[in-house]
Amino acid sequence: MLRRLYQWVIDLAERPSAPWALAGVSFAESSFFPVPPDVMLVPMCLARPKLAWFYATICTLASVIGGLAGYAIGALLYESLGQFLIHLYGYGDKVEAFTQAYQRYGHWIILIKGLTPIPYKVVTITSGFAHYSLFWFVVLSLITRGLRFFMVAGLLYWIGPTARTFIEERLGLVTAVFAVVLVGGFVAAVYLF
């Protein structure tokens, strides 16, 4: 079943509509969706390694635009939608501490958390809630999200065929490691937030 799902994702990654889907997932992940765009970026880069830089650009720009939506949720809709999303992801009791940390370490919070598997939507919503500088939020988001996605795309561009063979031969292991990293990001966010 896992192999069929993998093949379905690879086939999907080769469709002309794949970049639009990648943009949609990247946008949503930065504001409300729990699944990172890597689940599409990786197979798309494996399916078409020559377009890896294009895909990383799509991820970066859509993620920053989605981050602006998350920022708006925090700044304008925190009492309704923002608070609901923060509580949904289990961070409701940590927002005040995070807001105070923003006063001292806002730049570092965005830079570090934007590179990790810690859910970026928590950063975007809380940035808006804390009224962090919108200019610096955009600049730092472009840096950190771009760095993350271009590192993944670059790695797959340079070792694409080898990576694809490795993934296909060890699909169960790769899926398990990805799941552990994803869940670990959520858990780390709860305890390190």
XYZ file of C-alpha atoms in Angstrom:
193
model
C 0.000 0.000 0.000
C 2.834 2.394 0.867
C 4.492 1.722 -2.479
C 1.241 2.479 -4.348
C 0.869 5.722 -2.401
C 4.479 6.658 -3.225
C 3.920 5.955 -6.922
C 0.698 7.989 -6.860
C 2.594 10.964 -5.362
C 5.376 10.625 -7.961
C 2.786 10.495 -10.761
C 1.008 13.514 -9.267
C 4.341 15.352 -9.102
C 4.767 14.933 -12.861
C 1.414 16.521 -13.743
C 1.266 20.073 -15.141
C -0.909 21.142 -12.193
C 1.689 20.017 -9.626
C 3.300 23.472 -9.168
C -0.115 24.937 -8.328
C -0.746 22.196 -5.775
C 2.724 22.786 -4.316
C 1.968 26.504 -3.986
C -1.356 25.738 -2.314
C 0.185 23.368 0.228
C 3.051 25.785 0.939
C 0.613 28.654 1.464
C -1.695 26.617 3.705
C 1.128 25.131 5.792
C 2.305 28.604 6.813
C -1.096 29.666 8.061
C -3.253 26.713 9.133
C -2.481 23.325 7.484
C -0.491 20.736 9.495
C 1.349 18.982 6.631
C 4.634 20.555 5.434
C 5.173 21.185 1.715
C 8.112 18.764 1.750
C 5.625 15.941 1.080
C 5.177 17.465 -2.370
C 8.515 19.224 -2.849
C 10.580 16.050 -2.439
C 8.686 13.884 -4.965
C 8.450 16.774 -7.406
C 12.217 17.315 -7.251
C 12.760 13.578 -7.652
C 10.379 13.386 -10.612
C 11.858 16.449 -12.356
C 15.265 17.312 -10.880
C 15.924 20.041 -13.479
C 12.981 22.011 -12.041
C 14.144 21.728 -8.403
C 15.103 25.428 -8.172
C 11.764 26.465 -9.663
C 9.919 24.297 -7.134
C 11.956 25.759 -4.248
C 11.061 29.254 -5.454
C 7.363 28.345 -5.537
C 7.589 26.890 -2.015
C 9.397 29.939 -0.682
C 7.108 32.572 -2.169
C 3.884 30.703 -1.387
C 5.103 29.997 2.152
C 5.863 33.675 2.785
C 2.498 34.729 1.348
C 0.845 32.075 3.521
C 2.894 33.440 6.405
C 1.330 36.838 5.768
C -2.086 35.195 6.002
C -1.010 33.616 9.304
C 0.285 36.995 10.474
C -3.088 38.554 9.590
C -4.891 35.814 11.516
C -2.772 36.645 14.567
C -3.031 40.409 14.185
C -6.671 40.736 13.142
C -8.476 37.509 13.996
C -6.650 36.205 17.042
C -9.675 36.186 19.346
C -11.605 33.948 16.971
C -9.621 32.014 14.374
C -6.068 32.568 15.632
C -6.752 31.407 19.162
C -8.643 28.382 17.827
C -5.708 27.350 15.615
C -3.121 27.888 18.353
C -5.187 25.771 20.774
C -5.825 23.164 18.078
C -2.074 22.613 17.772
C -1.653 22.500 21.559
C 0.163 25.808 22.098
C -2.583 27.869 23.735
C -0.971 28.059 27.159
C 2.375 29.185 25.705
C 1.304 32.208 23.661
C 2.033 34.751 26.407
C 5.548 33.390 26.958
C 6.117 33.358 23.203
C 4.915 36.958 22.911
C 7.370 38.038 25.618
C 10.170 36.129 23.919
C 9.354 38.035 20.720
C 10.104 41.308 22.479
C 13.702 40.185 23.020
C 14.464 37.537 20.391
C 11.955 38.017 17.565
C 14.517 37.853 14.756
C 16.071 34.670 16.098
C 12.710 33.000 16.706
C 11.681 33.455 13.083
C 15.076 32.422 11.712
C 15.427 29.298 13.851
C 11.851 28.071 13.814
C 11.521 28.683 10.072
C 14.256 26.138 9.400
C 13.051 23.426 11.743
C 10.171 20.961 11.512
C 8.417 23.014 14.219
C 5.103 24.131 12.669
C 5.702 27.492 11.004
C 2.057 28.508 11.339
C 2.614 28.933 15.079
C 5.359 31.464 14.303
C 3.272 33.331 11.736
C 0.128 33.601 13.869
C 2.056 34.562 16.990
C 4.091 37.122 15.018
C 0.839 38.866 14.134
C -0.527 38.545 17.643
C 2.703 39.994 19.097
C 2.583 42.827 16.514
C 6.101 41.974 15.400
C 7.443 44.266 12.662
C 5.761 43.219 9.414
C 8.792 44.335 7.389
C 11.197 42.170 9.405
C 8.726 39.309 9.452
C 8.678 39.233 5.622
C 12.456 39.668 5.252
C 13.279 36.966 7.801
C 10.607 34.634 6.431
C 12.071 34.964 2.924
C 15.526 34.139 4.283
C 14.588 31.212 6.495
C 11.944 29.610 4.283
C 14.076 30.120 1.184
C 17.069 28.573 2.883
C 15.040 25.570 3.990
C 13.403 24.864 0.637
C 16.474 25.606 -1.462
C 18.566 23.277 0.718
C 16.081 20.452 0.114
C 15.845 21.217 -3.612
C 19.625 21.550 -3.942
C 20.256 18.283 -2.195
C 17.750 16.501 -4.422
C 19.073 18.237 -7.532
C 22.624 17.064 -6.887
C 21.861 13.559 -5.634
C 18.424 13.104 -7.217
C 18.820 9.704 -8.896
C 20.710 8.324 -5.890
C 18.116 9.751 -3.492
C 15.259 8.335 -5.540
C 16.844 4.880 -5.547
C 17.497 5.107 -1.802
C 13.898 6.178 -1.088
C 12.396 3.524 -3.334
C 14.520 0.754 -1.810
C 13.846 1.866 1.776
C 10.387 3.403 1.463
C 9.158 2.121 4.823
C 12.207 3.453 6.659
C 12.077 6.840 4.918
C 8.364 7.181 5.685
C 8.944 6.267 9.334
C 11.793 8.782 9.672
C 9.688 11.515 8.048
C 6.793 10.745 10.421
C 9.117 10.856 13.441
C 10.569 14.209 12.316
C 7.085 15.639 11.699
C 5.706 14.475 15.046
C 8.977 15.454 16.726
C 8.546 18.975 15.369
C 5.112 19.264 16.934
C 6.337 17.814 20.237
C 9.414 20.045 20.263
C 7.247 23.075 19.623
C 5.134 22.227 22.643
C 8.122 21.794 24.970
C 10.524 24.362 23.497
C 7.985 27.055 22.693
